[in-house]
Coordinates of C-alpha atoms and ligand atoms in Angstrom, one line a residue:
M1 CA -48.9 1.1 -47.0
S2 CA -46.4 1.3 -43.7
E3 CA -43.6 1.5 -46.6
E4 CA -45.4 4.8 -47.8
I5 CA -45.5 6.5 -44.3
K6 CA -42.1 6.0 -43.4
E7 CA -40.9 7.2 -47.0
E8 CA -42.9 10.2 -46.6
A9 CA -41.1 10.6 -43.1
L10 CA -37.7 10.4 -45.0
V11 CA -38.4 13.6 -46.9
N12 CA -38.2 16.9 -45.9
E13 CA -40.6 19.8 -46.4
S14 CA -38.0 21.3 -49.0
G15 CA -38.4 17.8 -50.8
L16 CA -34.9 16.7 -50.3
N17 CA -34.3 13.2 -49.2
F18 CA -32.8 12.5 -46.4
I19 CA -29.4 11.7 -47.8
E20 CA -29.7 15.3 -48.9
Q21 CA -30.5 16.4 -45.9
E22 CA -27.4 15.2 -44.3
I23 CA -25.2 16.9 -47.1
Q24 CA -27.2 19.9 -46.6
Q25 CA -25.9 20.1 -42.8
D26 CA -22.7 19.0 -43.6
L27 CA -22.2 22.1 -46.1
A28 CA -23.7 24.2 -44.0
A29 CA -21.6 23.6 -40.8
G30 CA -18.7 24.1 -43.1
K31 CA -17.5 20.4 -43.0
N32 CA -14.7 19.6 -45.4
G33 CA -14.3 23.2 -46.1
G34 CA -17.6 23.0 -47.6
R35 CA -16.8 20.9 -50.7
L36 CA -19.2 18.2 -51.6
N37 CA -17.9 15.6 -53.8
T38 CA -19.3 12.2 -54.3
R39 CA -18.8 9.2 -56.1
F40 CA -20.1 6.1 -58.5
P41 CA -18.0 3.0 -57.5
P42 CA -19.0 0.7 -60.3
E43 CA -16.9 -2.9 -60.0
P44 CA -16.2 -3.7 -63.8
N45 CA -17.5 -7.1 -63.7
G46 CA -21.0 -6.9 -65.5
Y47 CA -23.1 -4.5 -67.0
L48 CA -25.1 -1.4 -64.9
H49 CA -28.4 -2.1 -64.2
I50 CA -31.4 -0.5 -62.9
G51 CA -30.7 -0.3 -59.4
H52 CA -26.9 0.7 -60.2
A53 CA -29.2 4.2 -62.3
K54 CA -30.8 4.5 -58.7
A55 CA -27.1 4.8 -57.1
F56 CA -25.8 7.3 -59.9
I57 CA -28.6 9.2 -60.1
M58 CA -28.2 9.9 -56.6
D59 CA -24.4 10.1 -57.0
F60 CA -24.4 12.4 -59.8
G61 CA -28.0 14.2 -58.5
A62 CA -27.0 15.1 -55.3
A63 CA -23.7 16.8 -57.1
E64 CA -25.4 18.8 -59.3
K65 CA -28.3 19.6 -56.8
F66 CA -25.8 21.3 -54.1
G67 CA -23.3 22.7 -56.9
G68 CA -20.6 19.8 -56.2
T69 CA -18.8 17.6 -58.5
C70 CA -18.9 13.5 -58.8
N71 CA -16.8 11.2 -59.3
L72 CA -16.6 8.2 -61.4
R73 CA -14.2 5.2 -60.2
F74 CA -14.0 2.2 -61.3
D75 CA -14.0 -0.7 -58.4
D76 CA -11.0 -2.8 -60.3
T77 CA -9.7 -4.5 -57.7
N78 CA -10.2 -8.3 -58.5
P79 CA -8.6 -8.7 -61.9
A80 CA -10.2 -12.3 -62.4
K81 CA -13.5 -10.5 -63.1
E82 CA -13.1 -7.5 -64.4
D83 CA -12.5 -5.9 -68.0
N84 CA -12.6 -3.1 -70.3
E85 CA -15.3 -4.3 -72.0
Y86 CA -17.7 -3.5 -69.2
V87 CA -16.0 0.0 -68.8
E88 CA -17.0 1.0 -71.7
A89 CA -20.0 -0.3 -71.3
I90 CA -20.5 1.6 -68.0
K91 CA -19.4 5.0 -69.2
R92 CA -21.7 4.8 -72.0
D93 CA -24.6 4.1 -69.8
I94 CA -24.3 7.3 -67.3
H95 CA -23.4 9.4 -70.5
W96 CA -26.9 8.0 -71.8
L97 CA -28.6 8.8 -68.5
G98 CA -27.4 12.5 -68.7
Y99 CA -24.9 12.7 -66.2
D100 CA -20.5 13.4 -66.8
W101 CA -18.0 12.7 -64.5
E102 CA -15.6 15.4 -67.1
D103 CA -12.0 14.8 -66.1
R104 CA -12.9 12.8 -63.1
L105 CA -12.2 9.6 -64.1
Y106 CA -10.9 7.0 -61.7
Y107 CA -9.9 4.1 -61.0
A108 CA -8.9 2.3 -57.6
S109 CA -6.1 0.7 -59.3
D110 CA -4.6 3.8 -59.5
Y111 CA -4.0 3.5 -55.5
F112 CA -2.3 0.1 -55.7
P113 CA 0.8 2.0 -54.3
Q114 CA -0.7 4.4 -51.8
L115 CA -2.9 1.4 -50.3
F116 CA 0.5 -0.9 -50.4
D117 CA 2.3 1.7 -48.9
L118 CA -0.4 2.0 -46.1
A119 CA -0.6 -2.0 -45.5
V120 CA 3.3 -1.3 -44.8
R121 CA 3.0 1.1 -42.3
M122 CA 0.1 -0.8 -40.3
I123 CA 2.2 -3.7 -40.2
K124 CA 5.2 -1.7 -39.0
E125 CA 3.1 -0.3 -36.4
G126 CA 1.5 -3.9 -35.7
K127 CA -2.0 -3.4 -36.8
A128 CA -1.6 -5.8 -39.4
Y129 CA -0.5 -9.6 -39.6
V130 CA -0.1 -12.0 -42.3
D131 CA -2.0 -15.2 -41.7
E132 CA -0.8 -18.7 -43.3
Q133 CA -4.1 -20.2 -42.5
T134 CA -6.8 -21.7 -44.8
S135 CA -9.8 -19.4 -45.2
E136 CA -11.7 -22.3 -44.0
Q137 CA -10.0 -22.0 -40.8
I138 CA -10.3 -18.6 -41.1
A139 CA -13.9 -18.4 -41.1
E140 CA -14.0 -21.1 -38.1
Q141 CA -12.4 -19.0 -35.8
K142 CA -14.5 -15.8 -36.8
G143 CA -17.2 -17.3 -34.0
T144 CA -20.9 -16.1 -34.8
P145 CA -22.7 -12.0 -33.5
T146 CA -23.3 -14.2 -29.9
R147 CA -19.7 -15.8 -29.4
P148 CA -16.7 -14.1 -30.1
G149 CA -13.8 -15.2 -32.6
T150 CA -10.4 -17.0 -31.5
D151 CA -7.1 -15.6 -32.5
S152 CA -5.0 -17.1 -35.4
P153 CA -1.9 -18.8 -33.9
F154 CA 0.0 -16.2 -36.2
R155 CA -1.7 -13.0 -34.8
N156 CA 1.4 -12.0 -32.9
R157 CA 4.0 -12.8 -35.5
P158 CA 6.9 -10.3 -35.5
V159 CA 6.5 -6.9 -37.2
E160 CA 9.8 -7.8 -39.4
E161 CA 8.4 -11.5 -40.2
N162 CA 5.2 -10.2 -41.2
L163 CA 6.8 -7.5 -43.3
D164 CA 9.1 -10.1 -45.1
L165 CA 6.1 -12.2 -46.1
F166 CA 3.7 -9.7 -47.1
M167 CA 6.9 -8.5 -49.9
R168 CA 7.7 -12.0 -50.8
M169 CA 3.4 -12.0 -51.1
N170 CA 3.6 -9.2 -53.5
K171 CA 6.5 -10.8 -55.3
G172 CA 4.7 -14.3 -56.4
E173 CA 6.6 -16.4 -53.8
F174 CA 3.3 -17.5 -52.8
P175 CA 0.2 -19.6 -55.1
D176 CA -3.5 -17.6 -54.7
G177 CA -4.7 -18.3 -50.8
A178 CA -1.3 -19.9 -49.2
M179 CA -2.0 -16.4 -47.0
V180 CA -3.9 -13.4 -46.4
L181 CA -2.8 -9.9 -44.7
R182 CA -5.2 -9.4 -42.0
A183 CA -5.8 -6.1 -40.1
K184 CA -5.1 -6.9 -36.1
I185 CA -8.0 -5.5 -34.5
D186 CA -10.7 -7.2 -32.1
M187 CA -11.7 -10.9 -32.4
A188 CA -14.5 -10.5 -29.9
S189 CA -15.5 -7.0 -31.2
D190 CA -19.6 -7.3 -31.6
N191 CA -19.3 -5.9 -35.3
M192 CA -18.2 -8.9 -37.3
H193 CA -16.2 -7.0 -39.8
F194 CA -13.4 -5.9 -36.6
R195 CA -12.5 -9.6 -36.4
D196 CA -9.2 -8.9 -37.9
P197 CA -10.6 -8.0 -41.4
I198 CA -8.6 -9.3 -44.7
M199 CA -6.8 -6.3 -46.3
Y200 CA -4.8 -8.2 -49.1
R201 CA -5.2 -11.7 -50.9
I202 CA -2.9 -12.9 -53.5
I203 CA -4.2 -13.6 -57.3
H204 CA -1.9 -14.6 -59.5
A205 CA -4.1 -13.2 -63.0
P206 CA -2.7 -10.5 -65.0
H207 CA -4.8 -7.0 -63.9
W208 CA -6.1 -5.2 -67.0
R209 CA -4.6 -2.1 -66.2
T210 CA -1.6 -2.7 -64.0
G211 CA -0.4 -6.1 -65.4
D212 CA 1.4 -8.1 -63.9
T213 CA 2.8 -5.2 -61.1
W214 CA 0.9 -6.6 -58.7
K215 CA 0.3 -10.3 -56.7
V216 CA -1.5 -8.7 -53.9
Y217 CA -5.3 -7.1 -54.5
P218 CA -6.7 -5.3 -51.6
M219 CA -10.1 -6.3 -50.4
Y220 CA -12.9 -3.9 -50.9
D221 CA -12.8 -2.6 -47.1
F222 CA -9.3 -1.7 -47.2
A223 CA -9.5 -0.3 -50.9
H224 CA -13.1 1.7 -50.7
G225 CA -12.7 4.5 -47.7
Q226 CA -9.2 5.3 -48.6
S227 CA -10.0 5.8 -52.0
D228 CA -12.5 7.9 -51.1
Y229 CA -10.0 9.8 -49.1
F230 CA -7.2 10.1 -51.5
E231 CA -9.9 11.3 -54.7
G232 CA -11.2 13.6 -51.9
V233 CA -14.7 12.5 -51.9
T234 CA -16.9 13.8 -49.0
H235 CA -19.9 11.7 -48.9
S236 CA -19.3 8.1 -50.2
I237 CA -23.3 6.9 -50.8
C238 CA -24.0 3.3 -51.1
T239 CA -26.5 0.6 -50.2
L240 CA -27.9 -0.4 -47.1
E241 CA -25.7 -3.8 -46.9
F242 CA -22.8 -1.6 -46.3
V243 CA -24.2 -0.5 -42.8
P244 CA -22.4 -3.4 -41.1
H245 CA -19.2 -2.1 -42.9
R246 CA -19.1 1.8 -41.8
P247 CA -17.5 1.3 -38.6
L248 CA -14.0 -0.5 -40.7
Y249 CA -14.6 2.2 -43.3
E250 CA -14.2 4.7 -40.5
Y251 CA -11.4 2.7 -39.0
F252 CA -9.1 2.8 -42.4
V253 CA -10.0 6.4 -43.4
K254 CA -8.7 7.0 -39.6
E255 CA -5.5 6.1 -40.7
L256 CA -5.1 8.5 -43.0
A257 CA -7.6 11.3 -42.7
D258 CA -7.4 14.5 -40.0
E259 CA -10.2 17.1 -38.8
S260 CA -9.9 19.5 -41.8
Y261 CA -11.3 16.6 -44.4
C262 CA -12.7 13.0 -44.1
P263 CA -14.9 11.2 -46.1
R264 CA -18.6 9.7 -44.8
Q265 CA -20.3 6.9 -45.6
I266 CA -24.1 7.0 -46.2
E267 CA -26.6 4.5 -47.2
F268 CA -29.8 4.2 -48.8
N269 CA -31.7 1.1 -49.8
R270 CA -31.6 -0.9 -52.8
L271 CA -33.5 -0.9 -55.9
N272 CA -35.4 -4.2 -56.1
L273 CA -38.0 -4.9 -59.0
T274 CA -40.4 -7.3 -59.3
Y275 CA -40.5 -10.0 -62.1
T276 CA -36.3 -9.8 -62.6
V277 CA -33.4 -10.2 -60.7
M278 CA -30.5 -7.6 -60.2
S279 CA -27.8 -9.6 -58.9
K280 CA -25.2 -9.1 -61.5
R281 CA -23.8 -13.2 -61.1
K282 CA -27.4 -14.0 -62.1
L283 CA -27.8 -11.5 -65.3
L284 CA -24.2 -13.0 -66.3
Q285 CA -25.4 -16.2 -65.9
L286 CA -28.2 -15.5 -67.9
V287 CA -26.0 -13.8 -70.8
K288 CA -23.4 -16.4 -70.5
E289 CA -25.8 -19.5 -71.0
G290 CA -27.8 -18.1 -73.9
L291 CA -30.7 -17.5 -72.1
V292 CA -31.1 -14.0 -73.4
A293 CA -29.5 -12.5 -76.6
G294 CA -27.4 -10.6 -74.6
W295 CA -26.4 -7.9 -72.0
D296 CA -28.9 -5.6 -73.7
D297 CA -31.4 -8.3 -74.8
P298 CA -35.0 -5.8 -74.1
R299 CA -36.1 -8.5 -71.3
M300 CA -32.5 -7.4 -69.4
P301 CA -33.2 -4.7 -66.6
T302 CA -29.7 -3.6 -67.5
I303 CA -29.4 0.0 -68.9
C304 CA -28.4 -1.2 -72.3
G305 CA -31.2 -3.6 -72.2
L306 CA -33.7 -1.3 -71.0
R307 CA -32.5 1.5 -73.8
R308 CA -33.0 -1.3 -76.4
R309 CA -36.7 -1.7 -75.2
G310 CA -37.3 1.4 -75.7
Y311 CA -37.5 2.7 -71.8
T312 CA -36.3 6.4 -71.7
P313 CA -33.9 8.1 -69.2
S314 CA -36.6 10.6 -68.2
A315 CA -38.5 7.7 -67.6
I316 CA -36.2 6.0 -65.9
K317 CA -35.5 9.4 -63.7
D318 CA -39.1 9.8 -63.2
F319 CA -39.3 5.8 -62.1
V320 CA -36.5 6.4 -59.2
S321 CA -37.8 10.0 -58.1
R322 CA -41.2 8.0 -57.2
I323 CA -39.7 5.1 -55.6
G324 CA -37.0 7.6 -53.3
Y325 CA -34.3 6.9 -51.2
T326 CA -35.0 4.9 -47.6
R327 CA -33.4 3.3 -45.2
Y328 CA -35.7 0.5 -45.0
E329 CA -35.4 -2.7 -48.1
A330 CA -38.5 -2.7 -50.4
L331 CA -39.6 -4.4 -53.5
N332 CA -40.4 -2.2 -55.8
H333 CA -43.5 -2.8 -58.9
I334 CA -42.3 -3.3 -62.0
E335 CA -45.6 -1.7 -63.3
L336 CA -44.9 1.4 -61.7
L337 CA -41.8 1.5 -64.1
E338 CA -43.7 0.7 -66.8
H339 CA -46.3 3.5 -65.8
S340 CA -43.7 6.0 -65.8
V341 CA -42.3 4.9 -69.3
R342 CA -45.8 4.8 -70.1
E343 CA -46.6 8.5 -69.3
D344 CA -43.5 9.7 -71.0
L345 CA -43.9 7.9 -74.6
N346 CA -47.3 9.0 -74.7
K347 CA -46.3 12.7 -74.7
T348 CA -43.6 12.0 -77.2
A349 CA -44.0 8.9 -79.1
T350 CA -45.4 9.6 -82.6
R351 CA -48.9 7.9 -83.7
V352 CA -48.4 5.6 -86.5
S353 CA -50.7 2.4 -87.7
A354 CA -49.4 -1.2 -88.1
V355 CA -51.2 -4.5 -88.1
K356 CA -49.7 -7.2 -86.2
N357 CA -51.6 -10.4 -87.2
P358 CA -53.3 -9.2 -90.6
V359 CA -56.4 -10.5 -92.2
K360 CA -57.6 -8.9 -95.7
L361 CA -60.6 -6.5 -95.3
I362 CA -61.9 -5.6 -99.0
I363 CA -64.7 -3.5 -99.5
T364 CA -66.7 -3.8 -102.0
N365 CA -68.4 -0.8 -102.5
Y366 CA -64.8 1.1 -103.0
P367 CA -64.0 1.7 -106.3
E368 CA -61.3 -0.8 -107.6
G369 CA -57.6 0.9 -108.2
E370 CA -58.2 4.0 -106.7
T371 CA -56.8 5.4 -103.6
E372 CA -57.1 8.3 -101.5
E373 CA -55.2 10.5 -98.5
V374 CA -56.6 10.3 -95.0
F375 CA -55.1 12.6 -92.2
M376 CA -53.6 10.9 -88.7
D377 CA -52.8 13.1 -85.6
N378 CA -49.3 12.5 -85.0
N379 CA -49.7 13.0 -81.5
P380 CA -53.0 14.0 -79.9
E381 CA -51.7 14.9 -76.5
N382 CA -49.7 17.4 -78.6
P383 CA -51.2 19.2 -81.6
A384 CA -48.8 21.0 -82.7
E385 CA -47.2 17.9 -84.0
G386 CA -49.3 18.1 -86.8
Q387 CA -50.9 15.5 -88.8
H388 CA -49.6 13.2 -91.7
A389 CA -51.4 11.4 -94.9
M390 CA -52.0 7.4 -94.9
P391 CA -53.5 5.8 -97.9
F392 CA -56.7 4.5 -98.3
S393 CA -57.8 1.9 -100.5
R394 CA -60.5 -0.6 -101.8
E395 CA -58.0 -3.4 -99.7
L396 CA -57.3 -2.9 -95.9
W397 CA -55.4 -5.3 -93.7
I398 CA -57.6 -5.3 -90.3
E399 CA -56.4 -7.4 -87.2
R400 CA -57.1 -11.2 -87.2
E401 CA -58.6 -10.6 -83.5
D402 CA -60.7 -7.5 -84.5
F403 CA -62.9 -9.8 -86.3
M404 CA -65.6 -12.7 -84.9
E405 CA -68.0 -14.3 -86.6
N406 CA -70.1 -15.1 -83.6
P407 CA -69.2 -12.4 -81.3
P408 CA -70.4 -12.4 -77.8
K409 CA -72.5 -9.7 -76.4
K410 CA -70.1 -6.9 -75.8
F411 CA -67.8 -7.4 -78.7
F412 CA -67.8 -4.0 -80.0
R413 CA -65.2 -4.7 -83.1
L414 CA -66.3 -5.9 -86.5
S415 CA -69.1 -8.9 -87.0
P416 CA -71.6 -9.6 -89.5
D417 CA -74.2 -7.2 -90.0
K418 CA -72.4 -4.6 -87.7
E419 CA -70.5 -1.3 -88.1
V420 CA -67.5 0.1 -86.9
R421 CA -65.7 2.6 -87.7
L422 CA -62.0 2.7 -89.3
K423 CA -59.9 5.2 -87.6
G424 CA -59.3 8.2 -89.4
A425 CA -61.3 7.2 -92.5
Y426 CA -64.8 5.9 -92.8
I427 CA -67.7 3.7 -91.1
I428 CA -68.0 0.3 -92.8
K429 CA -70.2 -2.7 -92.6
C430 CA -69.2 -6.3 -92.3
T431 CA -71.2 -8.1 -95.1
G432 CA -69.5 -11.6 -95.2
V433 CA -66.0 -13.5 -95.3
K434 CA -64.8 -16.1 -97.2
K435 CA -63.0 -19.3 -95.7
N436 CA -60.3 -21.6 -97.0
D437 CA -61.1 -25.5 -96.8
A438 CA -59.8 -25.7 -93.3
G439 CA -62.6 -23.3 -92.5
E440 CA -60.0 -20.0 -91.6
I441 CA -60.9 -16.7 -92.6
E442 CA -59.3 -15.3 -95.8
E443 CA -61.3 -12.4 -96.6
I444 CA -63.7 -10.2 -94.7
Y445 CA -65.9 -8.3 -96.9
A446 CA -67.6 -4.7 -95.8
E447 CA -69.4 -1.6 -97.2
Y448 CA -68.1 1.6 -96.4
D449 CA -70.8 4.9 -95.8
P450 CA -68.7 7.6 -98.2
D451 CA -70.5 10.4 -95.7
T452 CA -68.7 9.5 -92.7
L453 CA -65.3 10.8 -93.7
S454 CA -64.3 14.0 -91.9
G455 CA -65.8 17.0 -93.1
R456 CA -68.5 15.3 -94.8
P457 CA -72.1 15.3 -93.4
G458 CA -72.0 12.0 -91.2
A459 CA -69.0 12.5 -90.3
D460 CA -70.3 12.7 -86.5
R461 CA -71.9 9.5 -86.6
K462 CA -71.3 7.2 -83.9
V463 CA -70.2 3.7 -83.7
K464 CA -68.7 1.8 -81.3
G465 CA -65.9 0.0 -82.0
T466 CA -62.9 1.9 -84.0
L467 CA -60.6 -0.6 -85.7
H468 CA -56.8 0.6 -86.7
W469 CA -55.9 -0.7 -90.4
V470 CA -53.1 -0.7 -93.0
S471 CA -53.6 0.0 -96.6
V472 CA -52.7 -3.3 -98.4
P473 CA -51.1 -1.8 -101.6
T474 CA -48.5 0.5 -100.0
A475 CA -48.6 -1.7 -96.7
V476 CA -44.4 -3.0 -96.0
R477 CA -43.9 -5.7 -93.9
A478 CA -41.6 -5.6 -90.5
E479 CA -40.4 -7.7 -87.5
V480 CA -42.1 -7.3 -84.2
R481 CA -40.2 -8.8 -81.1
D482 CA -43.2 -8.8 -78.4
Y483 CA -41.8 -8.9 -75.0
D484 CA -43.1 -9.9 -71.6
R485 CA -41.4 -10.4 -68.3
L486 CA -38.7 -12.2 -68.1
F487 CA -39.9 -14.1 -65.1
A488 CA -42.7 -16.1 -64.5
V489 CA -42.8 -15.4 -60.8
E490 CA -43.0 -11.9 -58.7
N491 CA -39.9 -12.4 -56.8
P492 CA -37.4 -14.7 -58.5
S493 CA -34.8 -14.1 -55.7
A494 CA -37.0 -15.5 -52.9
E495 CA -38.0 -18.6 -54.2
E496 CA -36.2 -21.9 -53.5
G497 CA -34.0 -24.1 -56.7
D498 CA -32.4 -22.8 -59.5
F499 CA -33.6 -19.4 -60.7
R500 CA -33.5 -20.3 -64.3
D501 CA -36.5 -22.4 -64.1
L502 CA -38.7 -19.2 -63.4
L503 CA -38.0 -17.7 -66.2
N504 CA -41.4 -17.2 -68.5
P505 CA -41.1 -19.2 -71.3
D506 CA -43.0 -17.0 -73.1
S507 CA -40.9 -13.7 -72.9
L508 CA -40.5 -13.2 -76.4
K509 CA -42.5 -13.8 -79.4
V510 CA -41.4 -12.9 -82.7
L511 CA -43.6 -12.0 -85.2
D512 CA -42.5 -11.5 -89.2
N513 CA -45.2 -10.5 -90.8
V514 CA -46.8 -7.3 -89.3
M515 CA -47.9 -4.9 -91.7
I516 CA -46.9 -1.0 -91.1
E517 CA -48.1 2.1 -93.0
P518 CA -45.6 3.3 -95.3
W519 CA -45.1 6.8 -93.8
L520 CA -43.5 5.0 -90.5
A521 CA -41.5 2.4 -92.9
E522 CA -40.0 5.7 -94.5
R523 CA -38.7 7.4 -91.0
A524 CA -38.2 4.3 -88.7
K525 CA -34.6 4.7 -87.5
A526 CA -33.2 2.7 -84.6
G527 CA -33.9 4.0 -81.0
D528 CA -37.3 6.0 -82.7
H529 CA -40.1 5.5 -80.4
F530 CA -43.6 5.2 -82.3
Q531 CA -47.1 4.2 -80.6
F532 CA -48.7 1.7 -82.9
Q533 CA -52.3 2.8 -82.4
R534 CA -54.5 0.8 -80.3
L535 CA -51.2 -1.8 -79.7
G536 CA -48.6 -0.1 -77.2
Y537 CA -45.3 1.8 -77.7
Y538 CA -42.5 0.0 -79.9
T539 CA -39.2 1.3 -80.3
V540 CA -37.0 0.4 -83.5
D541 CA -34.5 -2.1 -82.9
P542 CA -30.6 -1.3 -83.4
D543 CA -30.8 -4.7 -86.2
S544 CA -33.5 -3.0 -88.0
T545 CA -32.7 -2.5 -92.0
P546 CA -34.3 -0.1 -94.4
D547 CA -34.7 -3.8 -96.0
H548 CA -36.1 -5.4 -92.8
L549 CA -37.6 -3.4 -90.3
V550 CA -37.4 -4.5 -86.8
F551 CA -39.4 -3.1 -83.7
N552 CA -39.0 -4.1 -80.0
K553 CA -42.5 -3.9 -77.9
T554 CA -41.9 -1.4 -75.4
I555 CA -44.8 -1.4 -73.5
G556 CA -48.3 -1.8 -74.0
L557 CA -51.1 1.0 -73.5
K558 CA -52.9 -0.3 -70.8
D559 CA -52.3 0.7 -67.2
T560 CA -51.7 -1.7 -64.7
W561 CA -50.1 0.3 -62.1
A562 CA -53.4 2.0 -60.6
K563 CA -54.9 -1.8 -60.0
I564 CA -51.6 -2.5 -57.7
Q565 CA -51.9 0.6 -56.0
K566 CA -55.3 -0.6 -55.1
K567 CA -54.6 -3.6 -53.5
Ligands
LIG1 P1 -21.3 -7.1 -56.7 O1 -21.9 -8.0 -55.9 O2 -20.6 -7.0 -58.0 O3 -20.8 -5.9 -55.7 P2 -23.1 -4.5 -57.2 O4 -24.3 -4.5 -57.8 O5 -23.1 -4.1 -56.0 O6 -22.5 -6.2 -57.4 P3 -21.1 -2.7 -57.9 O7 -20.4 -2.5 -58.9 O8 -20.3 -2.9 -56.6 O9 -21.9 -3.9 -57.9 O10 -22.2 -1.4 -57.7 C1 -21.9 0.1 -57.7 C2 -22.8 0.9 -57.0 O11 -24.3 0.8 -57.1 C3 -22.8 0.1 -55.5 O12 -22.0 1.3 -55.0 C4 -23.7 -0.2 -55.2 O13 -24.1 0.2 -53.7 C5 -24.9 0.3 -56.7 N1 -25.8 -0.8 -56.5 C6 -25.7 -2.1 -56.9 N2 -27.0 -2.3 -56.9 C7 -27.6 -2.0 -56.4 C8 -29.3 -1.6 -56.4 N3 -29.9 -2.8 -57.4 N4 -29.7 -0.8 -56.0 C9 -29.2 0.6 -55.7 N5 -27.8 0.6 -55.9 C10 -27.2 -0.3 -56.6
LIG2 MG1 -20.9 -4.1 -54.6

């Protein structure tokens, strides 16, 4: 509750969040010549997830709102972990959400020469030195927030020696970890990031863009602000964990900037979702160890996973706008995301009939061999979408769960001597069942009332239950992949122990005997969304072929968000 009040306080009367308000003020004050240029800076070491979407919806969205521009910059400063596969996937995912960087595609590696020159200049000015200690020693000397750090024995080495070593570091004369270049700032600073931060480290791995040119690579803190500066970025929007880095961002930028133009960093709260993890490292582990089917497994919080699952760009944007941008960390309920998806698909998804767990219903008083057409609304939310015909015949598939021989009191589906309406067709009354030797129901028998079809005298007759169905002779068999939450616990990142032990063992159920109506079979193309009547929203999987149709369960019909809100 208190979270909600805080969030509201950060949105002004014009509906601008606190970052947009800052941007508006900077523009009004004529800062940076009245320019707005944001950037989205993914590291190409994994696929984007919905948290990244929150970030780039801000970056591209603010640029759109205020007539500015947004760059896409790959933060490719660590050749050991990065790959072009990720670059292509990231571009695809940003485009899918409707954003475009036009001709503003950049790479931090574009700036390696300028960054190197700046480092050399700082060495010459006595602002940087080469430290030959191990990373453990450096960490040990860092001190704590309450205890100042201690100087490295290499801190006051002569400029010439620093220059010579840095050049040789880059020539490849020393192995990884042998030495680093550090900024000479203040080992007693209150801000731990100011205690002589590392600027460059040695990495002997070919870079996918610059090859073997470099043997030293800049650290994030030494690369990010300067890259913003080189590109003309005015507002560098990132997540709250960078708040303590901001003074360092400003420190390095000052080495370059003047009054006329200076980028600034603004931070907002990360997106964290219940029942999943957002760490790229953990997501990579799930993929590498085959615990999911790939980055685009429909259970993954990745953008490509959500897309395959059937989540839409507008639903994702709606969710992000509902959770908002604040300065307070939060854990967002996945039910709200699901609510946004459900609302969107309710407006757009065509209604069709599919029976997931079929059992045969025989209407004994319906003529054998006869077929008629009944008409189904394509989308009752939008009557303009019209209707489509569905064949009705003597033998139908219905859900096994929709029949009970000995039902409890409030069971309004089919049971002996009880009536139900078959959706879009007749009222029927159950007259009996046939069982196999094991006692399982093989066939259900019923009689229909011919008067109860739409347009006939008994059309308005009410019964308590309505069942969906598919006519047996024309039914097409399909596969359905029924998904549930990836993790069994609400906040896997907060639990002790191995996160893999918290995976939901029932997150995927494959049903390979689903009966669908022929109209659906004819038009189901990868990526299409449908509402299976009474079952939920389903999306055609890219694996689907005309001979073997595959649907992913996107989301059920029941909205669980309202219940969560009341808690
Ligand atoms: P890494 O640990 O590899 O740095 P990362 O998720 O921060 O992982 P980046 O590629 O650096 O990955 O992220 C690009 C941008 O997306 C950054 O500006 C970062 O702040 C933002 N971002 C990352 N995760 C989230 C999240 N969960 N919510 C909102 N923004 C995020
Ligand atoms: Mg990061």
